[in-house]
Amino acid sequence: MLGAISIILGATGLGLIPWPSAAGHATIMHLPAILGGIIEGPIVGLLIGLIFGVFSFLRATNPIFADPIIAILPRLFIGIAAYYAYRSTKNISQSTSLILAGAVGTIVNTAGVLTLAVVRGYLPLSAALAVAATNGIPEIIVAAVFSLIIGKALINFQQNN
């Protein structure tokens, strides 16, 4: 189901929201990978992240994402990181764990993409830091909120079936 949502978000462009920043868009395409990692584990999270990365590469509107290493590689780790963040803090509280998993998955995506963009010479460090502030912070907040709301709903559904 989350893989299908990721495909719809990627194929329609709904997962890439136009945003006035150096990146040109904010994304919600990482949310299915985060939720897949939390609900179904790291392999499912990796596969959904792969879907995100492939669409990011295929729909590239700037040279950064036309580079498959930048478009795909960091996205593979979103669901994995979210899974381990959730599992390692689950004993604290489910809500805290879901929020943390959403934030960690987003940070892994943003940090991975921007680090590779700097290392591969697409962005100077100052521009990467600006994108991290203008895109990364709002994306972290959105992912934390949606991971909490949707994550709780999916976990409750899973436990009741």
PDB file of C-alpha atoms in Angstrom:
ATOM      1  CA  MET A   1       0.000   0.000   0.000  1.00  0.00           C
ATOM      2  CA  LEU A   2       2.733   2.491   0.949  1.00  0.00           C
ATOM      3  CA  GLY A   3       4.717   1.548  -2.151  1.00  0.00           C
ATOM      4  CA  ALA A   4       1.641   2.294  -4.269  1.00  0.00           C
ATOM      5  CA  ILE A   5       1.203   5.650  -2.524  1.00  0.00           C
ATOM      6  CA  SER A   6       4.849   6.427  -3.230  1.00  0.00           C
ATOM      7  CA  ILE A   7       4.357   5.564  -6.911  1.00  0.00           C
ATOM      8  CA  ILE A   8       1.296   7.830  -7.099  1.00  0.00           C
ATOM      9  CA  LEU A   9       3.145  10.686  -5.382  1.00  0.00           C
ATOM     10  CA  GLY A  10       6.069  10.261  -7.779  1.00  0.00           C
ATOM     11  CA  ALA A  11       4.149   9.686 -11.005  1.00  0.00           C
ATOM     12  CA  THR A  12       1.804  12.617 -10.483  1.00  0.00           C
ATOM     13  CA  GLY A  13       4.337  14.992  -8.997  1.00  0.00           C
ATOM     14  CA  LEU A  14       2.132  15.431  -5.916  1.00  0.00           C
ATOM     15  CA  GLY A  15       5.026  14.356  -3.706  1.00  0.00           C
ATOM     16  CA  LEU A  16       7.159  17.311  -4.797  1.00  0.00           C
ATOM     17  CA  ILE A  17       5.586  20.557  -3.664  1.00  0.00           C
ATOM     18  CA  PRO A  18       6.820  23.782  -5.315  1.00  0.00           C
ATOM     19  CA  TRP A  19       8.611  25.791  -2.643  1.00  0.00           C
ATOM     20  CA  PRO A  20      10.472  29.113  -2.988  1.00  0.00           C
ATOM     21  CA  SER A  21      13.957  27.957  -2.080  1.00  0.00           C
ATOM     22  CA  ALA A  22      17.226  26.955  -3.704  1.00  0.00           C
ATOM     23  CA  ALA A  23      15.907  23.395  -4.062  1.00  0.00           C
ATOM     24  CA  GLY A  24      12.765  24.586  -5.846  1.00  0.00           C
ATOM     25  CA  HIS A  25      10.484  22.139  -4.049  1.00  0.00           C
ATOM     26  CA  ALA A  26       9.742  20.504  -0.734  1.00  0.00           C
ATOM     27  CA  THR A  27       8.949  16.827  -0.611  1.00  0.00           C
ATOM     28  CA  ILE A  28       6.474  14.584   1.131  1.00  0.00           C
ATOM     29  CA  MET A  29       7.646  11.567  -0.870  1.00  0.00           C
ATOM     30  CA  HIS A  30       9.773  10.437   2.044  1.00  0.00           C
ATOM     31  CA  LEU A  31       6.704   9.865   4.250  1.00  0.00           C
ATOM     32  CA  PRO A  32       5.764   6.443   2.783  1.00  0.00           C
ATOM     33  CA  ALA A  33       9.378   5.264   3.243  1.00  0.00           C
ATOM     34  CA  ILE A  34       9.351   6.430   6.870  1.00  0.00           C
ATOM     35  CA  LEU A  35       6.006   4.769   7.564  1.00  0.00           C
ATOM     36  CA  GLY A  36       7.022   1.620   5.700  1.00  0.00           C
ATOM     37  CA  GLY A  37      10.131   1.341   7.852  1.00  0.00           C
ATOM     38  CA  ILE A  38       8.175   1.878  11.063  1.00  0.00           C
ATOM     39  CA  ILE A  39       5.299  -0.485  10.245  1.00  0.00           C
ATOM     40  CA  GLU A  40       6.926  -3.206   8.146  1.00  0.00           C
ATOM     41  CA  GLY A  41      10.633  -2.985   8.893  1.00  0.00           C
ATOM     42  CA  PRO A  42      13.870  -1.817   7.302  1.00  0.00           C
ATOM     43  CA  ILE A  43      13.652  -3.835   4.066  1.00  0.00           C
ATOM     44  CA  VAL A  44      10.206  -2.462   3.211  1.00  0.00           C
ATOM     45  CA  GLY A  45      11.409   1.030   4.149  1.00  0.00           C
ATOM     46  CA  LEU A  46      14.428   0.580   1.846  1.00  0.00           C
ATOM     47  CA  LEU A  47      12.248  -0.573  -1.061  1.00  0.00           C
ATOM     48  CA  ILE A  48       9.833   2.333  -0.698  1.00  0.00           C
ATOM     49  CA  GLY A  49      12.818   4.676  -0.445  1.00  0.00           C
ATOM     50  CA  LEU A  50      14.063   3.149  -3.708  1.00  0.00           C
ATOM     51  CA  ILE A  51      10.747   4.049  -5.357  1.00  0.00           C
ATOM     52  CA  PHE A  52      11.156   7.619  -4.089  1.00  0.00           C
ATOM     53  CA  GLY A  53      14.728   7.783  -5.371  1.00  0.00           C
ATOM     54  CA  VAL A  54      13.895   6.418  -8.808  1.00  0.00           C
ATOM     55  CA  PHE A  55      11.076   8.940  -9.252  1.00  0.00           C
ATOM     56  CA  SER A  56      13.338  11.716  -8.019  1.00  0.00           C
ATOM     57  CA  PHE A  57      15.858  10.702 -10.693  1.00  0.00           C
ATOM     58  CA  LEU A  58      13.278  10.259 -13.475  1.00  0.00           C
ATOM     59  CA  ARG A  59      11.548  13.581 -12.721  1.00  0.00           C
ATOM     60  CA  ALA A  60      14.771  15.549 -12.164  1.00  0.00           C
ATOM     61  CA  THR A  61      14.390  19.237 -12.928  1.00  0.00           C
ATOM     62  CA  ASN A  62      17.926  20.186 -11.939  1.00  0.00           C
ATOM     63  CA  PRO A  63      21.355  18.569 -12.350  1.00  0.00           C
ATOM     64  CA  ILE A  64      21.580  17.532  -8.705  1.00  0.00           C
ATOM     65  CA  PHE A  65      18.765  14.997  -9.029  1.00  0.00           C
ATOM     66  CA  ALA A  66      19.801  13.967 -12.545  1.00  0.00           C
ATOM     67  CA  ASP A  67      22.757  12.359 -10.754  1.00  0.00           C
ATOM     68  CA  PRO A  68      21.482   8.895  -9.734  1.00  0.00           C
ATOM     69  CA  ILE A  69      23.861   8.704  -6.792  1.00  0.00           C
ATOM     70  CA  ILE A  70      22.274  11.792  -5.244  1.00  0.00           C
ATOM     71  CA  ALA A  71      18.713  11.045  -6.356  1.00  0.00           C
ATOM     72  CA  ILE A  72      18.626   7.412  -5.215  1.00  0.00           C
ATOM     73  CA  LEU A  73      21.304   6.506  -2.665  1.00  0.00           C
ATOM     74  CA  PRO A  74      20.223   8.680   0.311  1.00  0.00           C
ATOM     75  CA  ARG A  75      16.589   7.667  -0.184  1.00  0.00           C
ATOM     76  CA  LEU A  76      17.455   4.017   0.472  1.00  0.00           C
ATOM     77  CA  PHE A  77      18.293   4.858   4.085  1.00  0.00           C
ATOM     78  CA  ILE A  78      15.147   6.824   5.005  1.00  0.00           C
ATOM     79  CA  GLY A  79      13.024   3.835   6.048  1.00  0.00           C
ATOM     80  CA  ILE A  80      15.975   2.022   7.599  1.00  0.00           C
ATOM     81  CA  ALA A  81      16.834   4.989   9.812  1.00  0.00           C
ATOM     82  CA  ALA A  82      13.172   5.529  10.703  1.00  0.00           C
ATOM     83  CA  TYR A  83      12.807   1.855  11.656  1.00  0.00           C
ATOM     84  CA  TYR A  84      15.794   1.910  14.013  1.00  0.00           C
ATOM     85  CA  ALA A  85      14.831   5.277  15.511  1.00  0.00           C
ATOM     86  CA  TYR A  86      11.341   3.934  16.193  1.00  0.00           C
ATOM     87  CA  ARG A  87      12.444   0.548  17.537  1.00  0.00           C
ATOM     88  CA  SER A  88      15.195   1.946  19.754  1.00  0.00           C
ATOM     89  CA  THR A  89      12.860   4.441  21.459  1.00  0.00           C
ATOM     90  CA  LYS A  90       9.623   2.461  21.448  1.00  0.00           C
ATOM     91  CA  ASN A  91       9.916   1.788  25.194  1.00  0.00           C
ATOM     92  CA  ILE A  92       9.796   5.527  25.937  1.00  0.00           C
ATOM     93  CA  SER A  93       6.401   6.055  24.333  1.00  0.00           C
ATOM     94  CA  GLN A  94       4.837   5.206  21.023  1.00  0.00           C
ATOM     95  CA  SER A  95       4.076   8.855  20.239  1.00  0.00           C
ATOM     96  CA  THR A  96       7.635   9.980  20.968  1.00  0.00           C
ATOM     97  CA  SER A  97       9.005   7.112  18.893  1.00  0.00           C
ATOM     98  CA  LEU A  98       6.799   7.952  15.909  1.00  0.00           C
ATOM     99  CA  ILE A  99       7.742  11.631  16.043  1.00  0.00           C
ATOM    100  CA  LEU A 100      11.424  10.786  16.359  1.00  0.00           C
ATOM    101  CA  ALA A 101      11.256   8.265  13.497  1.00  0.00           C
ATOM    102  CA  GLY A 102       9.668  10.881  11.234  1.00  0.00           C
ATOM    103  CA  ALA A 103      12.320  13.432  12.128  1.00  0.00           C
ATOM    104  CA  VAL A 104      15.243  11.000  11.780  1.00  0.00           C
ATOM    105  CA  GLY A 105      14.034   9.662   8.412  1.00  0.00           C
ATOM    106  CA  THR A 106      13.745  13.210   7.108  1.00  0.00           C
ATOM    107  CA  ILE A 107      17.138  14.245   8.453  1.00  0.00           C
ATOM    108  CA  VAL A 108      18.756  11.212   6.808  1.00  0.00           C
ATOM    109  CA  ASN A 109      17.170  12.179   3.482  1.00  0.00           C
ATOM    110  CA  THR A 110      18.054  15.872   3.663  1.00  0.00           C
ATOM    111  CA  ALA A 111      21.549  15.372   5.065  1.00  0.00           C
ATOM    112  CA  GLY A 112      22.310  12.596   2.588  1.00  0.00           C
ATOM    113  CA  VAL A 113      21.187  14.552  -0.462  1.00  0.00           C
ATOM    114  CA  LEU A 114      22.867  17.794   0.580  1.00  0.00           C
ATOM    115  CA  THR A 115      26.115  16.130   1.671  1.00  0.00           C
ATOM    116  CA  LEU A 116      26.393  14.308  -1.647  1.00  0.00           C
ATOM    117  CA  ALA A 117      25.508  17.499  -3.552  1.00  0.00           C
ATOM    118  CA  VAL A 118      28.393  19.299  -1.825  1.00  0.00           C
ATOM    119  CA  VAL A 119      30.841  16.387  -2.179  1.00  0.00           C
ATOM    120  CA  ARG A 120      30.001  15.946  -5.876  1.00  0.00           C
ATOM    121  CA  GLY A 121      30.391  19.686  -6.534  1.00  0.00           C
ATOM    122  CA  TYR A 122      26.800  20.658  -7.295  1.00  0.00           C
ATOM    123  CA  LEU A 123      26.411  23.021  -4.336  1.00  0.00           C
ATOM    124  CA  PRO A 124      28.728  25.061  -2.178  1.00  0.00           C
ATOM    125  CA  LEU A 125      28.402  24.312   1.524  1.00  0.00           C
ATOM    126  CA  SER A 126      26.708  27.666   2.177  1.00  0.00           C
ATOM    127  CA  ALA A 127      23.920  26.858  -0.310  1.00  0.00           C
ATOM    128  CA  ALA A 128      23.465  23.379   1.157  1.00  0.00           C
ATOM    129  CA  LEU A 129      23.093  24.871   4.628  1.00  0.00           C
ATOM    130  CA  ALA A 130      20.534  27.363   3.300  1.00  0.00           C
ATOM    131  CA  VAL A 131      18.517  24.541   1.735  1.00  0.00           C
ATOM    132  CA  ALA A 132      18.752  22.559   4.976  1.00  0.00           C
ATOM    133  CA  ALA A 133      17.265  25.496   6.854  1.00  0.00           C
ATOM    134  CA  THR A 134      14.590  26.513   4.347  1.00  0.00           C
ATOM    135  CA  ASN A 135      13.502  23.008   3.248  1.00  0.00           C
ATOM    136  CA  GLY A 136      14.839  20.640   5.857  1.00  0.00           C
ATOM    137  CA  ILE A 137      13.279  22.191   8.941  1.00  0.00           C
ATOM    138  CA  PRO A 138       9.740  22.405   7.511  1.00  0.00           C
ATOM    139  CA  GLU A 139      10.062  18.865   6.117  1.00  0.00           C
ATOM    140  CA  ILE A 140      11.152  17.566   9.540  1.00  0.00           C
ATOM    141  CA  ILE A 141       8.125  19.172  11.188  1.00  0.00           C
ATOM    142  CA  VAL A 142       5.703  17.829   8.566  1.00  0.00           C
ATOM    143  CA  ALA A 143       7.210  14.335   8.752  1.00  0.00           C
ATOM    144  CA  ALA A 144       7.112  14.281  12.555  1.00  0.00           C
ATOM    145  CA  VAL A 145       3.432  15.300  12.627  1.00  0.00           C
ATOM    146  CA  PHE A 146       2.341  12.946   9.850  1.00  0.00           C
ATOM    147  CA  SER A 147       4.405  10.056  11.203  1.00  0.00           C
ATOM    148  CA  LEU A 148       2.635  10.457  14.526  1.00  0.00           C
ATOM    149  CA  ILE A 149      -0.882  10.716  13.075  1.00  0.00           C
ATOM    150  CA  ILE A 150      -0.634   8.176  10.260  1.00  0.00           C
ATOM    151  CA  GLY A 151       1.727   5.890  12.166  1.00  0.00           C
ATOM    152  CA  LYS A 152      -0.702   5.582  15.090  1.00  0.00           C
ATOM    153  CA  ALA A 153      -3.586   4.880  12.708  1.00  0.00           C
ATOM    154  CA  LEU A 154      -1.617   2.202  10.821  1.00  0.00           C
ATOM    155  CA  ILE A 155      -0.375   0.546  14.005  1.00  0.00           C
ATOM    156  CA  ASN A 156      -3.899   0.497  15.457  1.00  0.00           C
ATOM    157  CA  PHE A 157      -5.261  -0.942  12.213  1.00  0.00           C
ATOM    158  CA  GLN A 158      -2.528  -3.570  12.138  1.00  0.00           C
ATOM    159  CA  GLN A 159      -3.173  -4.591  15.765  1.00  0.00           C
ATOM    160  CA  ASN A 160      -6.931  -4.869  15.230  1.00  0.00           C
ATOM    161  CA  ASN A 161      -6.657  -7.113  12.158  1.00  0.00           C
TER     162      ASN A 161
END
